[in-house]
Short mmCIF file of C-alpha atoms in Angstrom, two decimals:
data_model
loop_
_atom_site.label_atom_id
_atom_site.label_comp_id
_atom_site.label_asym_id
_atom_site.label_seq_id
_atom_site.Cartn_x
_atom_site.Cartn_y
_atom_site.Cartn_z
CA MET A 1292 69.89 92.47 76.25
CA THR A 1293 67.84 95.60 76.89
CA ALA A 1294 68.35 99.23 76.06
CA SER A 1295 69.16 101.62 78.88
CA THR A 1296 66.08 103.38 80.27
CA HIS A 1297 65.68 106.46 82.44
CA SER A 1298 63.03 107.20 85.06
CA PRO A 1299 61.86 110.72 84.79
CA GLY A 1300 65.19 111.80 83.32
CA ILE A 1301 67.45 111.07 86.28
CA GLY A 1302 67.10 107.39 87.19
CA VAL A 1303 69.16 104.96 85.11
CA VAL A 1304 68.70 101.23 84.54
CA PRO A 1305 71.95 100.18 82.85
CA ALA A 1306 71.84 98.07 79.72
CA ARG A 1307 72.98 94.47 80.19
CA VAL A 1308 75.55 93.44 77.59
CA GLY A 1309 77.56 90.22 77.26
CA ALA A 1310 81.34 90.30 77.55
CA ALA A 1311 81.58 89.16 73.93
CA GLU A 1312 80.16 92.57 72.95
CA ALA A 1313 82.62 94.61 74.97
CA ASP A 1314 82.93 97.35 72.33
CA ARG A 1315 79.18 97.92 72.43
CA ALA A 1316 79.21 97.86 76.24
CA GLY A 1317 81.98 100.48 76.29
CA SER A 1318 79.97 102.72 73.98
CA LEU A 1319 76.90 102.41 76.24
CA LEU A 1320 79.02 103.23 79.29
CA ALA A 1321 80.22 106.40 77.56
CA ARG A 1322 76.69 107.30 76.46
CA ASP A 1323 74.68 106.51 79.61
CA GLY A 1324 77.29 106.62 82.37
CA ALA A 1325 76.52 103.02 83.38
CA VAL A 1326 76.39 99.51 81.93
CA VAL A 1327 76.23 95.93 83.27
CA LEU A 1328 78.71 93.51 81.71
CA THR A 1329 77.44 89.92 81.90
CA GLY A 1330 78.88 86.49 81.19
CA LEU A 1331 81.92 86.72 83.49
CA GLU A 1332 82.71 84.38 86.37
CA ALA A 1333 82.59 85.78 89.91
CA THR A 1334 86.37 85.57 90.26
CA ALA A 1335 88.78 88.08 91.78
CA ASP A 1336 90.31 89.03 88.43
CA ALA A 1337 87.01 89.48 86.55
CA PRO A 1338 86.56 93.20 87.42
CA VAL A 1339 90.05 93.97 86.10
CA VAL A 1340 89.28 92.04 82.91
CA ALA A 1341 85.98 93.93 82.62
CA ALA A 1342 87.77 97.28 83.05
CA ALA A 1343 90.20 96.40 80.25
CA LEU A 1344 87.38 95.26 77.97
CA LEU A 1345 85.28 98.37 78.57
CA LEU A 1346 87.98 101.05 78.62
CA GLY A 1347 90.80 99.61 76.53
CA SER A 1348 93.81 101.83 76.00
CA ARG A 1349 92.25 104.62 78.09
CA LEU A 1350 92.89 102.59 81.25
CA ARG A 1351 95.71 104.19 83.26
CA GLU A 1352 95.66 103.14 86.93
CA VAL A 1353 93.81 100.36 88.75
CA PHE A 1354 93.56 100.35 92.54
CA PRO A 1355 93.38 97.23 94.75
CA PRO A 1356 89.99 95.48 94.55
CA ARG A 1357 87.96 95.51 97.77
CA LEU A 1358 85.75 92.61 98.86
CA ARG A 1359 82.69 94.02 100.64
CA ARG A 1360 80.56 91.66 102.76
CA SER A 1361 77.50 92.71 104.73
CA ARG A 1362 74.93 90.75 106.71
CA ASP A 1363 71.43 92.18 107.17
CA GLY A 1364 72.84 95.47 105.91
CA GLY A 1365 71.19 98.85 105.98
CA PRO A 1366 70.81 101.01 102.86
CA VAL A 1367 73.80 102.52 101.10
CA ARG A 1368 72.86 106.08 100.14
CA LEU A 1369 73.48 107.68 96.76
CA HIS A 1370 77.14 108.56 96.47
CA ALA A 1371 80.03 109.15 94.07
CA ASP A 1372 83.22 109.91 95.92
CA GLY A 1373 86.82 109.12 95.14
CA PHE A 1374 88.89 108.72 98.28
CA ASP A 1375 92.42 109.76 99.24
CA VAL A 1376 94.18 106.88 101.03
CA VAL A 1377 97.93 106.24 101.02
CA VAL A 1378 99.58 103.48 103.07
CA ASP A 1379 103.19 102.54 103.76
CA ILE A 1380 104.28 99.14 102.44
CA GLY A 1381 107.85 98.27 103.29
CA GLY A 1382 108.80 101.93 103.57
CA VAL A 1383 107.28 102.84 100.20
CA PRO A 1384 104.10 104.96 99.98
CA ALA A 1385 101.37 103.06 98.11
CA ARG A 1386 98.11 104.61 96.96
CA ARG A 1387 95.02 102.52 97.75
CA ARG A 1388 92.38 105.06 96.65
CA ASP A 1389 92.50 108.26 94.61
CA PRO A 1390 90.31 111.39 94.85
CA ASP A 1391 90.04 111.42 91.05
CA GLU A 1392 88.89 107.86 90.43
CA ASP A 1393 86.69 108.38 87.40
CA HIS A 1394 85.20 104.89 87.12
CA VAL A 1395 84.02 102.26 89.58
CA LEU A 1396 83.17 98.63 88.86
CA ILE A 1397 80.97 96.58 91.22
CA GLN A 1398 80.99 92.82 90.74
CA GLY A 1399 78.22 90.66 92.13
CA VAL A 1400 79.69 87.78 94.14
CA GLU A 1401 76.89 86.59 96.43
CA PRO A 1402 73.38 88.10 96.17
CA ALA A 1403 71.38 88.77 99.34
CA LEU A 1404 68.53 86.51 100.40
CA SER A 1405 66.21 89.46 99.85
CA GLY A 1406 66.58 93.16 99.12
CA GLY A 1407 69.92 94.72 98.24
CA GLN A 1408 68.81 96.01 94.85
CA SER A 1409 70.95 98.67 93.22
CA PHE A 1410 69.96 102.11 91.92
CA VAL A 1411 71.77 104.71 89.82
CA ALA A 1412 71.13 108.42 89.25
CA ASP A 1413 72.42 110.62 86.45
CA ALA A 1414 73.93 113.41 88.57
CA TYR A 1415 74.45 115.66 85.54
CA ARG A 1416 70.68 115.79 85.08
CA PHE A 1417 70.16 116.28 88.80
CA VAL A 1418 72.37 119.39 88.74
CA GLU A 1419 70.68 120.72 85.60
CA ARG A 1420 67.23 120.38 87.19
CA CYS A 1421 68.54 121.84 90.43
CA ALA A 1422 69.39 125.08 88.59
CA ALA A 1423 65.67 125.75 88.14
CA ALA A 1424 64.16 123.87 91.10
CA ASP A 1425 66.59 124.99 93.82
CA PRO A 1426 68.89 127.84 92.65
CA GLN A 1427 70.42 128.27 96.11
CA LEU A 1428 71.52 124.63 96.27
CA HIS A 1429 72.77 124.82 92.68
CA ALA A 1430 74.87 127.88 93.53
CA PHE A 1431 76.33 126.05 96.51
CA LEU A 1432 77.23 122.97 94.48
CA THR A 1433 78.90 124.95 91.72
CA THR A 1434 80.60 127.85 93.53
CA VAL A 1435 81.41 126.94 97.15
CA ASP A 1436 84.62 125.21 98.24
CA VAL A 1437 84.38 122.53 100.94
CA ASP A 1438 86.80 120.15 102.62
CA LEU A 1439 85.81 117.00 100.72
CA TYR A 1440 86.98 114.59 103.44
CA GLY A 1441 86.87 116.86 106.48
CA ALA A 1442 84.21 114.79 108.24
CA TRP A 1443 86.61 111.82 108.14
CA ALA A 1444 89.70 113.70 109.35
CA GLY A 1445 90.55 111.09 111.99
CA LEU A 1446 90.71 108.17 109.55
CA ARG A 1447 94.14 106.51 109.36
CA GLY A 1448 95.75 106.78 105.93
CA LEU A 1449 93.86 109.94 105.02
CA PRO A 1450 96.30 112.83 104.41
CA ALA A 1451 96.26 115.61 107.00
CA THR A 1452 96.17 118.29 104.30
CA PRO A 1453 92.52 119.16 103.54
CA ARG A 1454 91.30 118.25 100.07
CA VAL A 1455 89.50 121.41 98.96
CA GLY A 1456 87.04 121.35 96.08
CA ARG A 1457 83.49 121.96 94.93
CA HIS A 1458 80.76 119.42 94.43
CA VAL A 1459 80.63 120.32 90.74
CA GLU A 1460 83.92 120.91 88.91
CA PHE A 1461 85.53 120.30 85.53
CA THR A 1462 88.71 118.47 84.59
CA ARG A 1463 91.39 119.90 82.29
CA THR A 1464 89.89 117.79 79.47
CA GLY A 1465 86.43 119.30 80.05
CA ARG A 1466 84.77 116.41 81.87
CA ARG A 1467 82.29 117.47 84.52
CA ILE A 1468 82.59 115.99 88.03
CA VAL A 1469 79.52 115.84 90.27
CA ARG A 1470 80.42 114.60 93.73
CA ARG A 1471 78.17 113.19 96.45
CA THR A 1472 80.05 112.29 99.62
CA GLU A 1473 79.25 111.97 103.31
CA GLY A 1474 82.77 113.23 104.05
CA ALA A 1475 82.27 116.87 103.03
CA ALA A 1476 82.64 119.53 105.73
CA PRO A 1477 83.15 123.31 105.91
CA LEU A 1478 86.67 124.60 105.49
CA HIS A 1479 88.57 125.34 108.69
CA ARG A 1480 87.31 128.62 110.18
CA ASP A 1481 85.05 129.25 107.20
CA PRO A 1482 82.95 132.30 108.18
CA ASP A 1483 80.06 130.75 106.22
CA ALA A 1484 80.31 127.38 107.98
CA ASP A 1485 76.68 127.46 109.14
CA HIS A 1486 75.50 128.04 105.57
CA VAL A 1487 77.74 125.24 104.28
CA LEU A 1488 76.36 122.81 106.87
CA ALA A 1489 72.80 123.79 105.98
CA MET A 1490 73.49 123.23 102.27
CA LEU A 1491 75.16 119.87 102.91
CA GLU A 1492 72.05 118.82 104.82
CA ARG A 1493 69.85 120.09 102.00
CA LEU A 1494 71.86 118.08 99.47
CA ALA A 1495 71.54 114.96 101.62
CA GLU A 1496 67.77 115.44 101.89
CA SER A 1497 67.47 115.99 98.14
CA ALA A 1498 69.51 112.88 97.41
CA GLN A 1499 67.40 110.76 99.76
CA ALA A 1500 64.19 112.06 98.20
CA LEU A 1501 65.60 111.20 94.77
CA GLU A 1502 66.44 107.65 95.92
CA ARG A 1503 62.78 106.86 96.46
CA THR A 1504 61.97 107.63 92.81
CA LEU A 1505 64.77 105.62 91.20
CA PRO A 1506 64.22 102.29 89.43
CA ARG A 1507 65.86 99.25 91.04
CA PHE A 1508 67.80 96.46 89.36
CA GLU A 1509 69.68 93.32 90.39
CA ILE A 1510 73.39 92.57 90.16
CA ALA A 1511 73.63 88.78 89.80
CA ALA A 1512 76.71 86.74 90.69
CA GLY A 1513 79.33 87.44 88.00
CA ASP A 1514 77.65 90.62 86.73
CA VAL A 1515 79.88 93.71 86.71
CA LEU A 1516 78.16 97.09 87.07
CA ALA A 1517 80.46 99.74 85.54
CA LEU A 1518 79.85 103.40 86.39
CA ASP A 1519 81.24 106.75 85.29
CA ASN A 1520 82.11 107.98 88.77
CA TYR A 1521 82.18 111.61 87.63
CA ARG A 1522 78.62 111.45 86.31
CA CYS A 1523 76.60 108.81 88.16
CA TRP A 1524 75.64 108.45 91.80
CA HIS A 1525 74.83 104.94 92.99
CA GLY A 1526 73.54 103.10 96.05
CA ARG A 1527 71.61 100.02 97.16
CA ASP A 1528 68.66 99.07 99.33
CA ALA A 1529 68.81 97.39 102.72
CA HIS A 1530 68.99 93.61 102.58
CA ARG A 1531 68.50 90.41 104.58
CA GLY A 1532 71.13 87.70 104.74
CA GLU A 1533 74.70 87.95 103.55
CA ARG A 1534 75.56 89.97 100.46
CA THR A 1535 79.02 90.13 98.90
CA VAL A 1536 80.34 92.35 96.13
CA ARG A 1537 83.82 93.17 94.87
CA ILE A 1538 84.61 96.84 94.14
CA LEU A 1539 87.29 98.11 91.77
CA THR A 1540 88.09 101.79 91.31
CA LEU A 1541 90.37 103.21 88.63
CA ARG A 1542 91.56 106.19 86.65
CA THR A 1543 91.51 106.59 82.89
CA SER A 1544 93.34 108.99 80.59
CA ASP A 1545 90.33 111.31 80.93
CA ALA A 1546 90.60 111.64 84.72
CA ARG A 1547 91.79 114.88 86.23
#
């Protein structure tokens, strides 16, 4: 077991804690925004078990796990984005993803032959530094409404009604949300659309520059990386060979 460490204040290497110490792991998740729970088998139900161990009675809604396989995959950029997907099952609407998923669990199933290391950023600290380093970007993130999924408007299952929000918001319980999504777009007929597009590009460039400075770590088969999806952005490097993970998103009693 190792203590969580931070690279110049923003990069996070989550502590690795055995499932037998779930209470301690839950405390580290609350403190650092990320933790790796070890000692579980790489089975389909392990992420749900991990969520219950880490979050306990705060757990409210678990969405269907998603098995993600990639072969010789490119990089996955820093992101933290709930999604809004509803499907029809036997005439009954069923939610598959939620815009306010406040935690995500990523279970290692099959590591890549090479590459594929994970990285995590503390987005709260990114925003705080942005206030001094790039006040214009900070103002955009905290004051400007965008269509959070507008770039994906043609995706089946995504509601037609735009989901309007800011990159940085607060829940009714006072939790701060810092989003990072490739789906954001200007609002329909926004007179400041050009400015919004320029700021979205600036955010993407800042996030990619940040990626290069972040420490990397491995997710072994059976490991479950748990993330506060309101606080932490995450991604992974390109890889060779086949890599498989299982992803579980959920809402707790603290979600909006």
